[in-house]
Amino acid sequence: MASAFRIVTWNINSVRLRIGLVERLLKEFEPDILCLQEIKCRDGEFPLAAIRKTGYEHCAVHGQKGYHGVALVSRHPLENVTRRHFCDQTDARHIAADVEIDGAPINIENYYVPAGGDVPDVKANPKFAHKLAFVDEMQARYAADRTSRSRTILVGDLNIAPLETDVWSHKQLLKVVSHTPVETDGLNRVLADGGWVDAMRSHIPPEERLYTWWSYRSPNWEKSDKGRRLDHVWITEDLQPALCAVDVHKPARGWEKPSDHAPVIADFDFG
DNA sequence: ATGGTAGGACACCTA
């Protein structure tokens, strides 16, 4: 018997302000699990009641006051929830859990990588140094347990657009934080050394332009279409045969009072 | 070369 599994990742840019959009996404797409970033609230302020009303009983939150913060919203029980800290900082940028699908656990890793500030210089800009150190720590972690890892999905706002077709202008963004060579090289090392598959690019050709984020600062974001692919879905190789579809739901960027990120939807079929 | 918008918290920080 075939068993379908749908995961969505979305930088919501304040879950309390946009709880209505979260409810809409859950109703329209009925994912098995929704991974949120930039919830911008403490654990106790997460809008659990509204989410439970939509039929999602299982939430795990790693929040903090005002900034950052990640969460998992699931139809299935969340086991072995972990909240990892990077670079010896207290920022809430990671949460992970197992969900049982088709009789075996799948490990979900949800990240919000630091944006890195405006100046792509580690000496002049500590936020850029923090971003690179964070990515290096991810690399070390996943390179170390590569051979023992299976049935894992890594998602989130990684704040780096690695391919030339992941940005509206490769040439104009080479010195812009999110697309500098030191960042894209770093992210590519996490991907390669960890043995990950870029699920979005395994279903959407790398020659095709693909964005998940359009700045609020552009008054006509859709027409100018100066986007970047900052949000990602990576999978371990054993999950590749089960992956059947990937979609960036661009219409959500045009919903009322939107997040500046569109949700990314990945569908699997086990069985 | 520059500034453009948004959210949270409370004087600017983060994005």
mmCIF file of C-alpha atoms (C1' of nucleotides) in Angstrom:
data_model
loop_
_atom_site.group_PDB
_atom_site.id
_atom_site.type_symbol
_atom_site.label_atom_id
_atom_site.label_comp_id
_atom_site.label_asym_id
_atom_site.label_seq_id
_atom_site.Cartn_x
_atom_site.Cartn_y
_atom_site.Cartn_z
ATOM 1 C CA MET A 1 0.000 0.000 0.000
ATOM 2 C CA ALA A 2 1.406 3.368 -1.008
ATOM 3 C CA SER A 3 2.009 5.885 1.753
ATOM 4 C CA ALA A 4 2.181 9.592 0.911
ATOM 5 C CA PHE A 5 4.175 12.094 2.926
ATOM 6 C CA ARG A 6 4.190 15.865 2.439
ATOM 7 C CA ILE A 7 6.575 18.312 4.113
ATOM 8 C CA VAL A 8 6.432 22.106 3.829
ATOM 9 C CA THR A 9 9.101 24.618 4.890
ATOM 10 C CA TRP A 10 8.243 28.297 5.297
ATOM 11 C CA ASN A 11 9.928 31.359 6.748
ATOM 12 C CA ILE A 12 6.812 32.970 8.200
ATOM 13 C CA ASN A 13 8.356 36.246 9.510
ATOM 14 C CA SER A 14 6.323 36.343 12.760
ATOM 15 C CA VAL A 15 3.992 33.417 13.381
ATOM 16 C CA ARG A 16 1.707 35.481 15.630
ATOM 17 C CA LEU A 17 1.168 38.202 13.034
ATOM 18 C CA ARG A 18 0.605 35.650 10.253
ATOM 19 C CA ILE A 19 -1.235 32.855 12.051
ATOM 20 C CA GLY A 20 -4.077 33.309 9.530
ATOM 21 C CA LEU A 21 -1.688 32.512 6.687
ATOM 22 C CA VAL A 22 -0.415 29.440 8.545
ATOM 23 C CA GLU A 23 -4.010 28.202 8.959
ATOM 24 C CA ARG A 24 -4.659 28.810 5.264
ATOM 25 C CA LEU A 25 -1.554 26.878 4.251
ATOM 26 C CA LEU A 26 -2.434 23.938 6.528
ATOM 27 C CA LYS A 27 -5.981 23.781 5.141
ATOM 28 C CA GLU A 28 -5.017 24.165 1.482
ATOM 29 C CA PHE A 29 -2.003 21.857 1.441
ATOM 30 C CA GLU A 30 -2.591 19.470 4.361
ATOM 31 C CA PRO A 31 1.099 18.711 4.901
ATOM 32 C CA ASP A 32 2.134 15.937 7.262
ATOM 33 C CA ILE A 33 4.605 18.369 8.772
ATOM 34 C CA LEU A 34 5.142 22.116 8.488
ATOM 35 C CA CYS A 35 8.574 23.519 9.364
ATOM 36 C CA LEU A 36 8.546 27.215 10.266
ATOM 37 C CA GLN A 37 11.373 29.720 10.603
ATOM 38 C CA GLU A 38 11.481 33.269 12.004
ATOM 39 C CA ILE A 39 8.555 32.690 14.342
ATOM 40 C CA LYS A 40 9.783 35.699 16.384
ATOM 41 C CA CYS A 41 8.262 34.619 19.688
ATOM 42 C CA ARG A 42 9.067 32.704 22.860
ATOM 43 C CA ASP A 43 7.996 29.067 23.204
ATOM 44 C CA GLY A 44 5.034 30.029 25.401
ATOM 45 C CA GLU A 45 3.808 32.639 22.917
ATOM 46 C CA PHE A 46 3.498 30.199 19.993
ATOM 47 C CA PRO A 47 -0.169 30.135 18.839
ATOM 48 C CA LEU A 48 -0.793 26.493 19.743
ATOM 49 C CA ALA A 49 -4.580 26.787 20.173
ATOM 50 C CA ALA A 50 -5.191 28.166 16.678
ATOM 51 C CA ILE A 51 -3.002 25.464 15.148
ATOM 52 C CA ARG A 52 -4.707 22.683 17.134
ATOM 53 C CA LYS A 53 -8.059 23.905 15.804
ATOM 54 C CA THR A 54 -6.868 23.141 12.282
ATOM 55 C CA GLY A 55 -6.303 19.528 13.346
ATOM 56 C CA TYR A 56 -2.559 19.633 13.960
ATOM 57 C CA GLU A 57 -2.039 18.190 17.435
ATOM 58 C CA HIS A 58 1.744 18.018 17.607
ATOM 59 C CA CYS A 59 4.011 21.056 17.854
ATOM 60 C CA ALA A 60 7.609 21.534 18.943
ATOM 61 C CA VAL A 61 8.984 25.026 19.337
ATOM 62 C CA HIS A 62 12.443 26.518 19.737
ATOM 63 C CA GLY A 63 11.698 30.178 20.195
ATOM 64 C CA GLN A 64 13.224 33.298 21.658
ATOM 65 C CA LYS A 65 12.053 36.832 22.319
ATOM 66 C CA GLY A 66 11.652 39.000 19.232
ATOM 67 C CA TYR A 67 14.039 37.386 16.771
ATOM 68 C CA HIS A 68 14.637 34.160 14.870
ATOM 69 C CA GLY A 69 12.967 31.021 16.245
ATOM 70 C CA VAL A 70 11.895 27.768 14.563
ATOM 71 C CA ALA A 71 9.033 25.317 15.030
ATOM 72 C CA LEU A 72 7.567 22.016 13.828
ATOM 73 C CA VAL A 73 3.801 21.561 13.310
ATOM 74 C CA SER A 74 2.788 17.965 12.682
ATOM 75 C CA ARG A 75 -0.119 15.568 12.206
ATOM 76 C CA HIS A 76 2.099 12.814 13.592
ATOM 77 C CA PRO A 77 3.674 12.557 17.050
ATOM 78 C CA LEU A 78 7.095 14.205 17.252
ATOM 79 C CA GLU A 79 9.696 11.986 18.914
ATOM 80 C CA ASN A 80 13.248 12.750 20.081
ATOM 81 C CA VAL A 81 12.883 16.514 19.758
ATOM 82 C CA THR A 82 16.270 18.262 19.883
ATOM 83 C CA ARG A 83 17.153 21.943 19.911
ATOM 84 C CA ARG A 84 20.749 22.486 18.902
ATOM 85 C CA HIS A 85 22.796 25.632 19.428
ATOM 86 C CA PHE A 86 25.539 26.680 17.038
ATOM 87 C CA CYS A 87 28.669 28.811 17.480
ATOM 88 C CA ASP A 88 28.186 28.742 21.275
ATOM 89 C CA GLN A 89 25.358 31.246 20.926
ATOM 90 C CA THR A 90 21.871 31.176 22.421
ATOM 91 C CA ASP A 91 20.054 31.988 19.122
ATOM 92 C CA ALA A 92 17.075 29.700 18.418
ATOM 93 C CA ARG A 93 17.952 28.523 14.913
ATOM 94 C CA HIS A 94 17.492 24.751 14.920
ATOM 95 C CA ILE A 95 14.953 22.131 15.931
ATOM 96 C CA ALA A 96 14.775 18.477 14.953
ATOM 97 C CA ALA A 97 12.460 15.541 15.568
ATOM 98 C CA ASP A 98 11.522 12.098 14.295
ATOM 99 C CA VAL A 99 8.148 11.253 12.790
ATOM 100 C CA GLU A 100 7.075 7.704 12.019
ATOM 101 C CA ILE A 101 6.114 7.267 8.371
ATOM 102 C CA ASP A 102 5.408 3.937 6.730
ATOM 103 C CA GLY A 103 6.499 2.064 9.842
ATOM 104 C CA ALA A 104 9.902 3.699 10.306
ATOM 105 C CA PRO A 105 11.154 7.032 11.647
ATOM 106 C CA ILE A 106 12.081 9.939 9.413
ATOM 107 C CA ASN A 107 14.395 12.541 10.942
ATOM 108 C CA ILE A 108 13.425 16.154 10.258
ATOM 109 C CA GLU A 109 16.077 18.867 10.694
ATOM 110 C CA ASN A 110 14.763 22.446 10.548
ATOM 111 C CA TYR A 111 17.197 25.400 10.278
ATOM 112 C CA TYR A 112 17.260 29.151 10.250
ATOM 113 C CA VAL A 113 20.808 30.075 9.204
ATOM 114 C CA PRO A 114 21.958 33.603 10.143
ATOM 115 C CA ALA A 115 21.319 36.167 7.394
ATOM 116 C CA GLY A 116 24.800 37.602 7.820
ATOM 117 C CA GLY A 117 24.266 41.370 7.717
ATOM 118 C CA ASP A 118 25.004 43.638 4.778
ATOM 119 C CA VAL A 119 28.784 43.674 4.379
ATOM 120 C CA PRO A 120 30.395 40.426 3.116
ATOM 121 C CA ASP A 121 33.597 40.867 5.098
ATOM 122 C CA VAL A 122 34.342 38.782 8.200
ATOM 123 C CA LYS A 123 36.643 41.435 9.669
ATOM 124 C CA ALA A 124 34.266 44.359 9.238
ATOM 125 C CA ASN A 125 31.046 42.456 9.962
ATOM 126 C CA PRO A 126 30.713 40.002 12.877
ATOM 127 C CA LYS A 127 27.313 38.846 11.568
ATOM 128 C CA PHE A 128 28.933 37.639 8.356
ATOM 129 C CA ALA A 129 31.603 35.819 10.368
ATOM 130 C CA HIS A 130 28.845 34.217 12.460
ATOM 131 C CA LYS A 131 27.039 33.043 9.314
ATOM 132 C CA LEU A 132 30.164 31.402 7.876
ATOM 133 C CA ALA A 133 30.992 29.784 11.230
ATOM 134 C CA PHE A 134 27.436 28.454 11.493
ATOM 135 C CA VAL A 135 27.663 26.871 8.039
ATOM 136 C CA ASP A 136 31.087 25.388 8.878
ATOM 137 C CA GLU A 137 29.613 23.840 12.011
ATOM 138 C CA MET A 138 26.825 22.274 9.956
ATOM 139 C CA GLN A 139 29.469 20.885 7.598
ATOM 140 C CA ALA A 140 31.454 19.347 10.447
ATOM 141 C CA ARG A 141 28.359 17.808 11.996
ATOM 142 C CA TYR A 142 27.021 16.187 8.837
ATOM 143 C CA ALA A 143 30.401 15.128 7.445
ATOM 144 C CA ALA A 144 31.060 13.318 10.733
ATOM 145 C CA ASP A 145 27.882 11.196 10.762
ATOM 146 C CA ARG A 146 27.393 10.873 7.014
ATOM 147 C CA THR A 147 27.756 7.098 6.812
ATOM 148 C CA SER A 148 25.387 6.386 9.703
ATOM 149 C CA ARG A 149 22.637 8.801 8.606
ATOM 150 C CA SER A 150 19.515 7.725 6.714
ATOM 151 C CA ARG A 151 15.883 8.738 6.204
ATOM 152 C CA THR A 152 16.648 12.388 6.990
ATOM 153 C CA ILE A 153 15.129 15.558 5.551
ATOM 154 C CA LEU A 154 16.918 18.857 6.188
ATOM 155 C CA VAL A 155 14.873 21.971 5.476
ATOM 156 C CA GLY A 156 14.876 25.639 6.233
ATOM 157 C CA ASP A 157 15.888 29.155 5.421
ATOM 158 C CA LEU A 158 19.598 28.648 4.809
ATOM 159 C CA ASN A 159 19.969 32.275 3.652
ATOM 160 C CA ILE A 160 22.307 31.266 0.795
ATOM 161 C CA ALA A 161 21.412 30.968 -2.908
ATOM 162 C CA PRO A 162 24.062 28.543 -4.226
ATOM 163 C CA LEU A 163 23.458 28.335 -7.998
ATOM 164 C CA GLU A 164 23.715 31.062 -10.637
ATOM 165 C CA THR A 165 20.053 30.361 -11.448
ATOM 166 C CA ASP A 166 19.099 30.742 -7.769
ATOM 167 C CA VAL A 167 19.348 34.544 -8.090
ATOM 168 C CA TRP A 168 17.943 37.096 -10.529
ATOM 169 C CA SER A 169 21.441 38.250 -11.536
ATOM 170 C CA HIS A 170 24.487 36.136 -10.723
ATOM 171 C CA LYS A 171 26.867 38.889 -11.770
ATOM 172 C CA GLN A 172 25.161 41.640 -9.802
ATOM 173 C CA LEU A 173 24.853 39.535 -6.651
ATOM 174 C CA LEU A 174 28.393 38.114 -6.451
ATOM 175 C CA LYS A 175 29.251 40.704 -3.793
ATOM 176 C CA VAL A 176 25.852 40.664 -2.116
ATOM 177 C CA VAL A 177 25.457 38.627 1.090
ATOM 178 C CA SER A 178 23.600 35.361 0.266
ATOM 179 C CA HIS A 179 25.398 34.753 -3.041
ATOM 180 C CA THR A 180 29.094 35.488 -2.408
ATOM 181 C CA PRO A 181 31.512 32.690 -3.370
ATOM 182 C CA VAL A 182 32.634 32.146 0.240
ATOM 183 C CA GLU A 183 29.002 31.466 1.210
ATOM 184 C CA THR A 184 28.027 29.319 -1.761
ATOM 185 C CA ASP A 185 31.270 27.312 -1.448
ATOM 186 C CA GLY A 186 30.518 26.778 2.235
ATOM 187 C CA LEU A 187 26.968 25.636 1.619
ATOM 188 C CA ASN A 188 28.085 23.346 -1.206
ATOM 189 C CA ARG A 189 30.549 21.723 1.196
ATOM 190 C CA VAL A 190 27.760 21.001 3.691
ATOM 191 C CA LEU A 191 25.760 19.444 0.863
ATOM 192 C CA ALA A 192 28.582 17.368 -0.651
ATOM 193 C CA ASP A 193 30.443 16.329 2.509
ATOM 194 C CA GLY A 194 27.169 15.392 4.195
ATOM 195 C CA GLY A 195 26.062 13.263 1.268
ATOM 196 C CA TRP A 196 22.861 15.251 0.810
ATOM 197 C CA VAL A 197 20.687 15.498 -2.284
ATOM 198 C CA ASP A 198 19.314 18.952 -3.153
ATOM 199 C CA ALA A 199 15.708 17.809 -3.519
ATOM 200 C CA MET A 200 14.478 21.006 -5.174
ATOM 201 C CA ARG A 201 17.128 20.833 -7.889
ATOM 202 C CA SER A 202 16.668 17.103 -8.410
ATOM 203 C CA HIS A 203 13.133 17.828 -9.640
ATOM 204 C CA ILE A 204 13.562 21.323 -11.104
ATOM 205 C CA PRO A 205 16.449 21.548 -13.612
ATOM 206 C CA PRO A 206 19.432 23.642 -12.444
ATOM 207 C CA GLU A 207 19.204 25.613 -15.704
ATOM 208 C CA GLU A 208 15.796 26.921 -14.661
ATOM 209 C CA ARG A 209 15.538 30.021 -12.486
ATOM 210 C CA LEU A 210 14.057 29.220 -9.083
ATOM 211 C CA TYR A 211 13.417 31.624 -6.197
ATOM 212 C CA THR A 212 11.775 31.333 -2.769
ATOM 213 C CA TRP A 213 12.247 34.914 -1.520
ATOM 214 C CA TRP A 214 11.421 38.344 -2.891
ATOM 215 C CA SER A 215 12.405 41.424 -0.877
ATOM 216 C CA TYR A 216 9.753 43.614 0.718
ATOM 217 C CA ARG A 217 11.758 46.579 -0.544
ATOM 218 C CA SER A 218 10.712 46.091 -4.132
ATOM 219 C CA PRO A 219 7.305 47.738 -4.577
ATOM 220 C CA ASN A 220 6.534 45.481 -7.528
ATOM 221 C CA TRP A 221 8.098 42.197 -6.431
ATOM 222 C CA GLU A 222 6.223 40.047 -8.942
ATOM 223 C CA LYS A 223 6.878 42.136 -12.033
ATOM 224 C CA SER A 224 10.531 42.899 -11.242
ATOM 225 C CA ASP A 225 11.006 39.280 -10.039
ATOM 226 C CA LYS A 226 14.343 39.968 -8.363
ATOM 227 C CA GLY A 227 14.185 36.830 -6.241
ATOM 228 C CA ARG A 228 16.636 34.445 -4.613
ATOM 229 C CA ARG A 229 16.419 30.761 -3.615
ATOM 230 C CA LEU A 230 17.211 31.008 0.100
ATOM 231 C CA ASP A 231 14.988 28.160 1.317
ATOM 232 C CA HIS A 232 16.005 24.563 0.780
ATOM 233 C CA VAL A 233 14.954 20.926 1.068
ATOM 234 C CA TRP A 234 17.767 18.400 1.297
ATOM 235 C CA ILE A 235 17.355 14.647 1.670
ATOM 236 C CA THR A 236 19.553 11.635 2.306
ATOM 237 C CA GLU A 237 20.111 9.500 -0.793
ATOM 238 C CA ASP A 238 17.915 6.652 0.464
ATOM 239 C CA LEU A 239 14.885 8.984 0.250
ATOM 240 C CA GLN A 240 15.560 10.000 -3.344
ATOM 241 C CA PRO A 241 13.489 7.190 -4.930
ATOM 242 C CA ALA A 242 10.476 8.189 -2.807
ATOM 243 C CA LEU A 243 10.614 11.899 -3.716
ATOM 244 C CA CYS A 244 7.886 12.550 -6.274
ATOM 245 C CA ALA A 245 7.322 16.332 -6.433
ATOM 246 C CA VAL A 246 8.715 19.676 -5.311
ATOM 247 C CA ASP A 247 6.975 23.029 -5.636
ATOM 248 C CA VAL A 248 7.591 26.620 -4.551
ATOM 249 C CA HIS A 249 4.134 28.004 -3.834
ATOM 250 C CA LYS A 250 4.801 31.469 -5.235
ATOM 251 C CA PRO A 251 1.144 32.637 -4.875
ATOM 252 C CA ALA A 252 1.632 32.746 -1.079
ATOM 253 C CA ARG A 253 4.068 35.651 -1.602
ATOM 254 C CA GLY A 254 1.044 37.558 -2.922
ATOM 255 C CA TRP A 255 -1.336 36.696 -0.062
ATOM 256 C CA GLU A 256 -2.508 39.598 2.078
ATOM 257 C CA LYS A 257 0.212 40.856 4.453
ATOM 258 C CA PRO A 258 2.579 38.153 3.200
ATOM 259 C CA SER A 259 5.866 36.810 4.425
ATOM 260 C CA ASP A 260 8.712 37.757 2.093
ATOM 261 C CA HIS A 261 9.357 33.996 1.652
ATOM 262 C CA ALA A 262 7.185 31.530 -0.273
ATOM 263 C CA PRO A 263 6.609 28.045 1.195
ATOM 264 C CA VAL A 264 8.377 25.081 -0.393
ATOM 265 C CA ILE A 265 6.394 21.831 -0.649
ATOM 266 C CA ALA A 266 7.969 18.400 -1.107
ATOM 267 C CA ASP A 267 5.976 15.206 -1.704
ATOM 268 C CA PHE A 268 7.145 11.662 -1.093
ATOM 269 C CA ASP A 269 5.549 8.331 -1.826
ATOM 270 C CA PHE A 270 6.696 5.338 0.201
ATOM 271 C CA GLY A 271 5.635 1.945 -0.676
ATOM 272 C "C1'" DA B 1 25.787 54.788 -5.728
ATOM 273 C "C1'" DT B 2 21.666 54.666 -3.011
ATOM 274 C "C1'" DG B 3 17.509 53.527 -0.778
ATOM 275 C "C1'" DG B 4 13.837 51.121 -0.859
ATOM 276 C "C1'" DT B 5 10.044 47.631 3.380
ATOM 277 C "C1'" DA B 6 8.838 44.870 7.339
ATOM 278 C "C1'" DG B 7 8.422 42.943 12.525
ATOM 279 C "C1'" DG B 8 9.348 43.330 17.331
ATOM 280 C "C1'" DA B 9 10.205 45.853 21.053
ATOM 281 C "C1'" DC B 10 10.656 50.399 23.220
ATOM 282 C "C1'" DA B 11 15.671 52.507 21.749
ATOM 283 C "C1'" DC B 12 17.099 50.382 17.517
ATOM 284 C "C1'" DC B 13 17.947 45.708 16.304
ATOM 285 C "C1'" DT B 14 17.237 42.027 12.781
ATOM 286 C "C1'" DA B 15 16.102 40.783 8.289
#
